[in-house]
mmCIF file of C-alpha atoms in Angstrom:
data_model
loop_
_atom_site.group_PDB
_atom_site.id
_atom_site.type_symbol
_atom_site.label_atom_id
_atom_site.label_comp_id
_atom_site.label_asym_id
_atom_site.label_seq_id
_atom_site.Cartn_x
_atom_site.Cartn_y
_atom_site.Cartn_z
ATOM 1 C CA MET A 12 -0.331 -0.241 0.160
ATOM 2 C CA THR A 13 1.359 3.135 -0.931
ATOM 3 C CA THR A 14 -0.399 6.242 0.040
ATOM 4 C CA LYS A 15 0.661 9.137 -1.645
ATOM 5 C CA ASN A 16 0.415 12.611 1.509
ATOM 6 C CA LEU A 17 -2.155 15.327 0.762
ATOM 7 C CA LYS A 18 -1.072 19.311 0.652
ATOM 8 C CA GLN A 19 -4.438 20.750 -0.246
ATOM 9 C CA VAL A 20 -8.224 20.036 -0.023
ATOM 10 C CA ASP A 21 -10.790 20.657 -3.166
ATOM 11 C CA LYS A 22 -14.512 19.775 -3.612
ATOM 12 C CA ALA A 23 -13.262 16.353 -5.540
ATOM 13 C CA ALA A 24 -11.314 15.524 -2.264
ATOM 14 C CA LEU A 25 -13.249 16.434 -0.025
ATOM 15 C CA GLY A 26 -15.524 13.690 -1.926
ATOM 16 C CA PHE A 27 -12.949 10.800 -1.699
ATOM 17 C CA ILE A 28 -12.088 12.262 2.402
ATOM 18 C CA ALA A 29 -16.985 11.820 2.895
ATOM 19 C CA ASN A 30 -16.359 7.889 0.650
ATOM 20 C CA GLY A 31 -13.244 6.320 2.596
ATOM 21 C CA GLY A 32 -14.616 7.853 5.700
ATOM 22 C CA ALA A 33 -17.706 5.660 5.053
ATOM 23 C CA VAL A 34 -15.190 2.638 5.350
ATOM 24 C CA LEU A 35 -13.204 3.492 8.178
ATOM 25 C CA GLY A 36 -16.378 4.375 9.947
ATOM 26 C CA SER A 37 -16.668 0.679 10.482
ATOM 27 C CA GLY A 38 -20.787 1.320 9.890
ATOM 28 C CA GLY A 39 -20.808 4.071 12.728
ATOM 29 C CA GLY A 40 -19.662 7.282 12.981
ATOM 30 C CA GLY A 41 -22.850 9.231 11.122
ATOM 31 C CA ASP A 42 -22.734 8.975 7.324
ATOM 32 C CA PRO A 43 -20.845 11.748 5.961
ATOM 33 C CA TYR A 44 -23.465 12.644 2.985
ATOM 34 C CA ILE A 45 -24.796 15.932 5.188
ATOM 35 C CA GLY A 46 -21.280 16.470 6.967
ATOM 36 C CA ARG A 47 -19.610 16.806 3.185
ATOM 37 C CA LEU A 48 -22.751 19.184 1.656
ATOM 38 C CA MET A 49 -22.212 21.346 4.685
ATOM 39 C CA ALA A 50 -18.591 21.275 4.048
ATOM 40 C CA GLU A 51 -18.979 22.193 0.321
ATOM 41 C CA HIS A 52 -20.991 24.765 0.453
ATOM 42 C CA ALA A 53 -18.460 26.246 3.477
ATOM 43 C CA LEU A 54 -15.465 25.467 1.655
ATOM 44 C CA GLY A 55 -17.339 27.121 -2.659
ATOM 45 C CA SER A 56 -14.197 27.533 -4.816
ATOM 46 C CA ASN A 57 -11.328 27.842 -1.620
ATOM 47 C CA THR A 58 -8.821 25.113 -0.763
ATOM 48 C CA ILE A 59 -8.478 23.612 2.777
ATOM 49 C CA SER A 60 -4.537 23.257 3.122
ATOM 50 C CA VAL A 61 -3.418 20.023 4.770
ATOM 51 C CA VAL A 62 0.098 20.009 7.155
ATOM 52 C CA SER A 63 1.658 17.484 8.518
ATOM 53 C CA VAL A 64 1.679 17.675 12.809
ATOM 54 C CA ASP A 65 5.388 17.180 12.295
ATOM 55 C CA ASP A 66 5.556 20.558 10.529
ATOM 56 C CA LEU A 67 3.958 22.952 13.485
ATOM 57 C CA ASP A 68 5.899 24.307 15.960
ATOM 58 C CA ASP A 69 6.469 22.631 18.822
ATOM 59 C CA ASP A 70 3.606 24.583 21.292
ATOM 60 C CA ALA A 71 1.188 25.263 18.491
ATOM 61 C CA LEU A 72 -2.179 24.615 19.928
ATOM 62 C CA ILE A 73 -4.725 21.710 17.273
ATOM 63 C CA MET A 74 -8.110 20.639 18.198
ATOM 64 C CA PRO A 75 -10.719 17.799 16.731
ATOM 65 C CA VAL A 76 -13.604 19.768 16.083
ATOM 66 C CA ALA A 77 -16.530 17.226 15.975
ATOM 67 C CA MET A 78 -20.447 15.758 16.482
ATOM 68 C CA MET A 79 -21.025 14.018 19.237
ATOM 69 C CA GLY A 80 -23.925 11.386 19.597
ATOM 70 C CA ALA A 81 -25.999 8.343 17.764
ATOM 71 C CA PRO A 82 -26.126 8.150 14.283
ATOM 72 C CA GLN A 83 -29.817 7.711 13.722
ATOM 73 C CA VAL A 84 -30.586 11.513 15.702
ATOM 74 C CA MET A 85 -27.796 12.809 13.332
ATOM 75 C CA GLN A 86 -30.046 12.089 10.217
ATOM 76 C CA GLU A 87 -32.512 13.408 10.808
ATOM 77 C CA LYS A 88 -30.872 17.052 13.327
ATOM 78 C CA PHE A 89 -28.105 19.052 11.181
ATOM 79 C CA PRO A 90 -25.560 20.674 13.282
ATOM 80 C CA SER A 91 -26.194 25.057 13.031
ATOM 81 C CA HIS A 92 -22.708 26.758 11.065
ATOM 82 C CA ASP A 93 -22.799 29.347 14.612
ATOM 83 C CA ASN A 94 -21.665 25.971 16.912
ATOM 84 C CA PHE A 95 -18.941 25.473 15.412
ATOM 85 C CA HIS A 96 -17.515 28.721 15.911
ATOM 86 C CA LYS A 97 -18.929 29.050 19.620
ATOM 87 C CA CYS A 98 -17.211 25.479 20.319
ATOM 88 C CA ILE A 99 -13.730 26.395 19.284
ATOM 89 C CA SER A 100 -13.073 29.188 20.963
ATOM 90 C CA THR A 101 -14.818 28.830 24.033
ATOM 91 C CA VAL A 102 -11.697 26.414 24.146
ATOM 92 C CA GLU A 103 -9.647 28.885 23.109
ATOM 93 C CA LYS A 104 -11.099 31.498 25.639
ATOM 94 C CA LEU A 105 -10.358 28.394 28.372
ATOM 95 C CA MET A 106 -7.213 27.833 27.131
ATOM 96 C CA GLY A 107 -6.387 31.190 26.996
ATOM 97 C CA ARG A 108 -4.589 31.339 23.059
ATOM 98 C CA LYS A 109 -5.897 30.847 19.731
ATOM 99 C CA VAL A 110 -5.634 27.659 17.953
ATOM 100 C CA SER A 111 -3.180 26.709 15.097
ATOM 101 C CA ALA A 112 -4.936 23.968 13.020
ATOM 102 C CA LEU A 113 -7.744 21.549 13.634
ATOM 103 C CA PHE A 114 -7.569 17.795 13.032
ATOM 104 C CA CYS A 115 -10.303 14.787 12.798
ATOM 105 C CA ILE A 116 -10.833 13.448 15.739
ATOM 106 C CA GLU A 117 -11.968 10.083 13.623
ATOM 107 C CA ALA A 118 -10.650 8.859 10.742
ATOM 108 C CA GLY A 119 -14.424 7.783 10.110
ATOM 109 C CA GLY A 120 -17.651 8.165 9.151
ATOM 110 C CA LEU A 121 -20.056 12.109 9.520
ATOM 111 C CA ASN A 122 -16.900 13.041 11.601
ATOM 112 C CA SER A 123 -14.132 12.800 8.799
ATOM 113 C CA VAL A 124 -15.133 15.487 7.390
ATOM 114 C CA ILE A 125 -16.897 17.533 10.337
ATOM 115 C CA PRO A 126 -13.567 19.742 10.850
ATOM 116 C CA PHE A 127 -13.475 20.616 7.346
ATOM 117 C CA ILE A 128 -16.850 22.887 8.150
ATOM 118 C CA ALA A 129 -15.036 25.440 10.833
ATOM 119 C CA SER A 130 -11.422 24.843 8.544
ATOM 120 C CA ALA A 131 -12.899 26.570 5.761
ATOM 121 C CA GLU A 132 -15.314 28.681 7.839
ATOM 122 C CA LEU A 133 -11.827 29.883 10.040
ATOM 123 C CA ASN A 134 -9.048 29.885 7.244
ATOM 124 C CA LEU A 135 -7.706 26.880 9.693
ATOM 125 C CA PRO A 136 -5.465 23.671 8.178
ATOM 126 C CA ILE A 137 -6.360 20.153 8.681
ATOM 127 C CA VAL A 138 -3.422 18.250 10.348
ATOM 128 C CA ASP A 139 -3.245 14.540 8.239
ATOM 129 C CA GLY A 140 -4.174 12.824 11.338
ATOM 130 C CA ASP A 141 -6.496 11.578 13.979
ATOM 131 C CA ALA A 142 -6.688 9.787 17.312
ATOM 132 C CA MET A 143 -8.735 6.660 16.555
ATOM 133 C CA GLY A 144 -7.559 5.510 12.812
ATOM 134 C CA ARG A 145 -11.653 4.503 12.460
ATOM 135 C CA ALA A 146 -14.866 4.905 14.835
ATOM 136 C CA PHE A 147 -15.315 3.950 17.873
ATOM 137 C CA PRO A 148 -18.572 5.216 19.669
ATOM 138 C CA GLU A 149 -17.152 6.985 23.030
ATOM 139 C CA LEU A 150 -15.081 10.069 24.022
ATOM 140 C CA GLN A 151 -12.213 8.028 25.861
ATOM 141 C CA MET A 152 -11.601 5.694 22.766
ATOM 142 C CA VAL A 153 -8.856 7.839 21.235
ATOM 143 C CA SER A 154 -5.649 7.533 20.783
ATOM 144 C CA PHE A 155 -4.544 10.569 23.363
ATOM 145 C CA THR A 156 -6.343 8.499 26.383
ATOM 146 C CA LEU A 157 -3.361 5.959 26.443
ATOM 147 C CA GLY A 158 -0.837 9.165 26.134
ATOM 148 C CA GLY A 159 -2.603 10.663 29.252
ATOM 149 C CA ILE A 160 -3.746 13.382 27.834
ATOM 150 C CA GLN A 161 -7.070 14.997 29.408
ATOM 151 C CA ALA A 162 -10.126 15.553 26.715
ATOM 152 C CA THR A 163 -10.752 18.792 28.965
ATOM 153 C CA PRO A 164 -11.215 21.727 28.501
ATOM 154 C CA MET A 165 -14.544 21.127 26.638
ATOM 155 C CA ALA A 166 -16.794 22.782 25.156
ATOM 156 C CA MET A 167 -20.553 21.328 23.043
ATOM 157 C CA PHE A 168 -24.157 23.126 22.211
ATOM 158 C CA ASP A 169 -26.540 22.130 20.284
ATOM 159 C CA GLU A 170 -28.613 24.035 17.002
ATOM 160 C CA LYS A 171 -31.036 25.679 19.087
ATOM 161 C CA GLY A 172 -27.526 27.791 21.085
ATOM 162 C CA ASN A 173 -27.607 25.902 24.446
ATOM 163 C CA GLY A 174 -24.007 25.471 25.166
ATOM 164 C CA ALA A 175 -22.418 23.808 28.281
ATOM 165 C CA THR A 176 -18.364 23.154 29.253
ATOM 166 C CA PHE A 177 -16.492 20.332 31.282
ATOM 167 C CA THR A 178 -13.710 20.216 33.690
ATOM 168 C CA THR A 179 -12.983 16.378 34.631
ATOM 169 C CA ILE A 180 -11.048 14.165 36.618
ATOM 170 C CA SER A 181 -10.721 11.540 33.383
ATOM 171 C CA ASN A 182 -11.519 10.719 29.755
ATOM 172 C CA THR A 183 -14.295 7.982 31.194
ATOM 173 C CA TRP A 184 -15.889 10.637 33.008
ATOM 174 C CA THR A 185 -16.228 13.570 30.922
ATOM 175 C CA GLU A 186 -18.184 10.563 28.485
ATOM 176 C CA LYS A 187 -20.373 10.008 31.036
ATOM 177 C CA LEU A 188 -21.207 13.861 31.131
ATOM 178 C CA ALA A 189 -21.111 14.941 28.056
ATOM 179 C CA ARG A 190 -23.002 11.699 26.870
ATOM 180 C CA ALA A 191 -25.877 12.694 29.402
ATOM 181 C CA ILE A 192 -25.876 16.101 27.886
ATOM 182 C CA THR A 193 -26.234 15.209 24.509
ATOM 183 C CA ILE A 194 -28.805 12.881 25.639
ATOM 184 C CA GLU A 195 -30.512 16.232 26.957
ATOM 185 C CA MET A 196 -29.551 18.408 23.688
ATOM 186 C CA GLY A 197 -31.683 15.495 21.771
ATOM 187 C CA GLY A 198 -29.395 13.348 20.928
ATOM 188 C CA SER A 199 -26.440 15.107 19.001
ATOM 189 C CA ALA A 200 -23.867 18.122 19.626
ATOM 190 C CA ILE A 201 -21.124 19.588 18.468
ATOM 191 C CA VAL A 202 -18.159 19.211 20.009
ATOM 192 C CA ALA A 203 -14.376 20.481 20.408
ATOM 193 C CA LEU A 204 -12.247 18.538 23.457
ATOM 194 C CA TYR A 205 -8.699 17.214 23.724
ATOM 195 C CA PRO A 206 -6.582 20.960 23.042
ATOM 196 C CA VAL A 207 -3.416 19.653 22.375
ATOM 197 C CA THR A 208 0.822 20.843 21.478
ATOM 198 C CA ALA A 209 1.926 19.368 18.274
ATOM 199 C CA GLU A 210 4.400 18.262 20.529
ATOM 200 C CA GLN A 211 2.359 16.052 22.325
ATOM 201 C CA ALA A 212 0.541 15.211 19.292
ATOM 202 C CA ARG A 213 3.503 14.026 17.678
ATOM 203 C CA ASN A 214 3.555 11.210 19.977
ATOM 204 C CA ASN A 215 -0.080 9.780 20.486
ATOM 205 C CA MET A 216 -1.511 10.981 17.076
ATOM 206 C CA ILE A 217 -2.751 8.686 14.334
ATOM 207 C CA LYS A 218 -0.778 10.774 11.457
ATOM 208 C CA GLY A 219 -1.215 10.210 7.778
ATOM 209 C CA SER A 220 -4.798 8.564 8.088
ATOM 210 C CA LEU A 221 -6.411 11.677 6.241
ATOM 211 C CA SER A 222 -4.192 10.551 3.362
ATOM 212 C CA GLN A 223 -5.223 7.411 3.378
ATOM 213 C CA ILE A 224 -9.063 7.603 3.529
ATOM 214 C CA HIS A 225 -8.627 10.064 0.725
ATOM 215 C CA ARG A 226 -7.147 6.826 -1.104
ATOM 216 C CA ILE A 227 -9.471 4.532 -0.209
ATOM 217 C CA GLY A 228 -12.374 6.643 -1.426
ATOM 218 C CA GLN A 229 -10.628 7.109 -4.756
ATOM 219 C CA LEU A 230 -10.223 3.081 -5.312
ATOM 220 C CA MET A 231 -14.619 3.614 -4.769
ATOM 221 C CA THR A 232 -14.833 5.916 -7.633
ATOM 222 C CA GLU A 233 -11.960 3.208 -9.728
ATOM 223 C CA HIS A 234 -13.761 0.163 -9.175
ATOM 224 C CA GLY A 235 -17.416 0.735 -8.247
ATOM 225 C CA SER A 236 -18.969 -2.543 -7.412
ATOM 226 C CA ASN A 237 -15.912 -4.640 -7.452
ATOM 227 C CA ALA A 238 -14.207 -1.938 -4.569
ATOM 228 C CA THR A 239 -14.488 -4.117 -1.635
ATOM 229 C CA ALA A 240 -11.789 -6.308 -3.526
ATOM 230 C CA ALA A 241 -9.627 -3.298 -4.537
ATOM 231 C CA ILE A 242 -10.185 -1.932 -0.669
ATOM 232 C CA ALA A 243 -8.910 -4.971 0.838
ATOM 233 C CA GLU A 244 -6.436 -5.938 -1.366
ATOM 234 C CA ASP A 245 -4.448 -2.089 -0.797
ATOM 235 C CA GLN A 246 -5.219 -2.162 3.262
ATOM 236 C CA GLY A 247 -4.126 -5.315 4.097
ATOM 237 C CA GLY A 248 -7.581 -6.034 4.858
ATOM 238 C CA VAL A 249 -10.079 -9.182 3.875
ATOM 239 C CA ILE A 250 -13.568 -10.111 2.978
ATOM 240 C CA LEU A 251 -14.859 -12.233 5.610
ATOM 241 C CA PHE A 252 -18.235 -12.592 4.605
ATOM 242 C CA GLN A 253 -20.986 -12.188 1.167
ATOM 243 C CA GLY A 254 -23.701 -12.588 2.167
ATOM 244 C CA ARG A 255 -27.749 -10.786 2.462
ATOM 245 C CA VAL A 256 -29.357 -8.992 5.403
ATOM 246 C CA ARG A 257 -31.855 -11.537 6.645
ATOM 247 C CA ASP A 258 -32.675 -9.581 9.852
ATOM 248 C CA VAL A 259 -31.390 -6.613 11.561
ATOM 249 C CA GLU A 260 -32.070 -5.668 15.578
ATOM 250 C CA ARG A 261 -31.814 -2.379 15.638
ATOM 251 C CA ALA A 262 -32.127 0.498 19.023
ATOM 252 C CA SER A 263 -31.421 3.687 20.417
ATOM 253 C CA ASP A 264 -30.187 3.303 23.707
ATOM 254 C CA GLY A 265 -28.202 5.685 26.447
ATOM 255 C CA GLY A 266 -27.163 7.805 23.223
ATOM 256 C CA PHE A 267 -26.183 4.918 21.192
ATOM 257 C CA THR A 268 -27.005 3.101 18.131
ATOM 258 C CA LYS A 269 -26.694 -0.837 19.149
ATOM 259 C CA GLY A 270 -28.009 -4.010 17.573
ATOM 260 C CA LYS A 271 -27.126 -7.085 15.685
ATOM 261 C CA LEU A 272 -27.765 -8.651 12.093
ATOM 262 C CA LEU A 273 -28.088 -11.917 10.547
ATOM 263 C CA LEU A 274 -26.163 -12.876 7.281
ATOM 264 C CA GLU A 275 -27.345 -16.225 5.469
ATOM 265 C CA GLY A 276 -24.262 -16.393 2.886
ATOM 266 C CA GLN A 277 -24.363 -15.883 -0.715
ATOM 267 C CA GLY A 278 -21.956 -16.867 -3.676
ATOM 268 C CA ASP A 279 -18.740 -18.663 -1.751
ATOM 269 C CA PHE A 280 -20.864 -18.672 1.992
ATOM 270 C CA ARG A 281 -23.623 -20.259 -0.117
ATOM 271 C CA ASN A 282 -25.358 -22.190 3.141
ATOM 272 C CA ARG A 283 -23.407 -20.194 6.184
ATOM 273 C CA THR A 284 -25.198 -17.437 8.216
ATOM 274 C CA THR A 285 -22.802 -14.743 10.595
ATOM 275 C CA GLU A 286 -23.710 -12.368 13.247
ATOM 276 C CA MET A 287 -22.897 -8.979 13.738
ATOM 277 C CA ARG A 288 -22.672 -7.072 16.582
ATOM 278 C CA PHE A 289 -22.347 -2.842 16.631
ATOM 279 C CA GLN A 290 -22.998 0.127 19.264
ATOM 280 C CA ASN A 291 -23.038 2.370 16.333
ATOM 281 C CA GLU A 292 -19.839 0.606 14.774
ATOM 282 C CA PHE A 293 -19.650 -2.927 13.844
ATOM 283 C CA ILE A 294 -17.299 -4.349 16.988
ATOM 284 C CA SER A 295 -17.859 -8.512 16.450
ATOM 285 C CA ILE A 296 -18.872 -10.706 13.388
ATOM 286 C CA GLU A 297 -19.104 -14.747 14.234
ATOM 287 C CA GLU A 298 -20.384 -18.379 12.916
ATOM 288 C CA GLU A 299 -22.175 -20.532 14.257
ATOM 289 C CA GLY A 300 -20.107 -19.710 17.777
ATOM 290 C CA ARG A 301 -16.854 -18.661 16.040
ATOM 291 C CA SER A 302 -15.216 -15.754 16.292
ATOM 292 C CA LEU A 303 -14.572 -14.243 12.494
ATOM 293 C CA ALA A 304 -13.338 -10.625 13.653
ATOM 294 C CA THR A 305 -13.977 -8.099 16.599
ATOM 295 C CA THR A 306 -13.055 -5.046 17.524
ATOM 296 C CA PRO A 307 -10.651 -2.918 17.619
ATOM 297 C CA ASP A 308 -10.014 -4.217 13.854
ATOM 298 C CA LEU A 309 -12.266 -2.253 11.084
ATOM 299 C CA LEU A 310 -15.792 -4.621 10.373
ATOM 300 C CA THR A 311 -17.228 -2.465 7.473
ATOM 301 C CA LEU A 312 -20.551 -3.668 5.456
ATOM 302 C CA MET A 313 -20.103 -2.862 1.481
ATOM 303 C CA ASP A 314 -22.924 -3.132 -0.977
ATOM 304 C CA VAL A 315 -22.199 -5.647 -3.005
ATOM 305 C CA ASN A 316 -23.873 -4.420 -6.730
ATOM 306 C CA THR A 317 -22.708 0.146 -5.406
ATOM 307 C CA GLY A 318 -19.119 -0.965 -3.635
ATOM 308 C CA VAL A 319 -20.289 1.647 -1.446
ATOM 309 C CA PRO A 320 -20.118 1.352 2.997
ATOM 310 C CA VAL A 321 -24.273 0.429 4.998
ATOM 311 C CA PRO A 322 -23.663 2.425 7.878
ATOM 312 C CA THR A 323 -25.948 0.325 10.774
ATOM 313 C CA ASP A 324 -28.321 2.761 11.080
ATOM 314 C CA LEU A 325 -29.481 2.493 7.302
ATOM 315 C CA VAL A 326 -28.749 -1.569 6.653
ATOM 316 C CA LYS A 327 -32.097 -3.003 5.872
ATOM 317 C CA TYR A 328 -33.666 -6.223 5.409
ATOM 318 C CA GLY A 329 -32.871 -8.660 2.097
ATOM 319 C CA LEU A 330 -29.321 -6.165 1.359
ATOM 320 C CA SER A 331 -26.662 -8.151 -0.212
ATOM 321 C CA VAL A 332 -23.679 -7.057 0.968
ATOM 322 C CA TYR A 333 -19.876 -7.857 1.451
ATOM 323 C CA ALA A 334 -18.643 -7.864 5.094
ATOM 324 C CA LEU A 335 -15.297 -6.399 4.570
ATOM 325 C CA GLY A 336 -12.513 -6.411 7.745
ATOM 326 C CA LEU A 337 -9.454 -4.110 7.989
ATOM 327 C CA PRO A 338 -6.301 -4.154 10.141
ATOM 328 C CA SER A 339 -6.617 -2.155 13.142
ATOM 329 C CA PRO A 340 -3.889 0.612 14.453
ATOM 330 C CA ASP A 341 -1.477 -0.425 16.158
ATOM 331 C CA VAL A 342 -1.851 1.292 18.733
ATOM 332 C CA TRP A 343 -4.803 -0.290 20.478
ATOM 333 C CA LYS A 344 -2.936 -3.788 20.039
ATOM 334 C CA THR A 345 -1.400 -3.516 22.548
ATOM 335 C CA PRO A 346 -2.505 -4.591 26.325
ATOM 336 C CA GLU A 347 -3.152 -1.219 26.915
ATOM 337 C CA GLY A 348 -5.265 -0.650 24.173
ATOM 338 C CA LEU A 349 -7.085 -3.589 24.177
ATOM 339 C CA LYS A 350 -8.212 -2.749 27.423
ATOM 340 C CA LEU A 351 -10.117 0.848 25.988
ATOM 341 C CA VAL A 352 -11.117 -0.741 22.821
ATOM 342 C CA GLY A 353 -10.948 -4.816 22.397
ATOM 343 C CA PRO A 354 -14.075 -7.263 22.543
ATOM 344 C CA GLU A 355 -13.902 -7.319 26.742
ATOM 345 C CA TYR A 356 -15.172 -3.471 26.876
ATOM 346 C CA PHE A 357 -18.028 -4.450 25.162
ATOM 347 C CA GLY A 358 -18.838 -7.139 26.780
ATOM 348 C CA LEU A 359 -17.787 -9.626 23.819
ATOM 349 C CA ASP A 360 -16.848 -12.808 25.619
ATOM 350 C CA VAL A 361 -14.291 -13.849 22.972
ATOM 351 C CA ASP A 362 -10.553 -13.180 22.849
ATOM 352 C CA TYR A 363 -8.538 -10.268 20.263
ATOM 353 C CA VAL A 364 -7.069 -12.512 17.513
ATOM 354 C CA PRO A 365 -5.866 -9.871 14.621
ATOM 355 C CA LEU A 366 -6.856 -9.784 11.489
#
């Protein structure tokens, strides 16, 4: 796999990033489509500079801005443009300094494009990297937590103008309190958190992930319905299953979209069935009690006929899909990483075996 580093993002590149982000969203993170439209509107005919964290001054303050909440809600309740300004300026006031660049909290789903809205409006560059290398459902599930970096000070605003700030004793407490407020805000909110210096980020950020999802988006455009096989080959992944969705159980629970689905085998997988579980993102796939793959490796459903990812909140009965598995960033394969995002955390009684 050879990925060319991004330097500028225009509307065309933004489209690739949105599509690639949907793949690394692992079924969750929200549909990037709405965020892409908002970012394109903010961008106009201009471009956004993409920078390496290694090229920033050590004391440069950088920060992600993101959308928090259940993907089902995000489809219906769009953020206000004012929210991005409010979140960033609030954290700047709390920190007593200006932000030099923005980045994605996760390289998947809606939050792979949300920072571009703020970047275009505030004329700030985007850092080529993120804190997950995919999408995860909870705020503390970032590489910065493993590096001992605090999520707060944090700001959040809803589309009505309600706002809140947090100073917490741990990133897990940030998740608990922010999740409760998000539910009261109607299920989704814009947040700015994990303000870090470039020096801190260099040792804790998953570098190059923006270029990676751009590359995946290009593959989707080039290969169409055959994109799943092309992505698997290019990204060191594997097609774990091909089948038709036979049953879906899905519900909003505690600010998350949780559930499971049953796949009935097709093609080379005929006469076999698998079950996939999700909490916003897919967390496991198993066949007759035998685990095929689990978090933190990425599990994504890809439409057999279009080569487009199918998120957990939109998957429906009768759809023919591939279950694509992609390897996790190395940081999550450590004992500390597995404690934070491995199968045991999500209540799965299975050992993690890397793809």
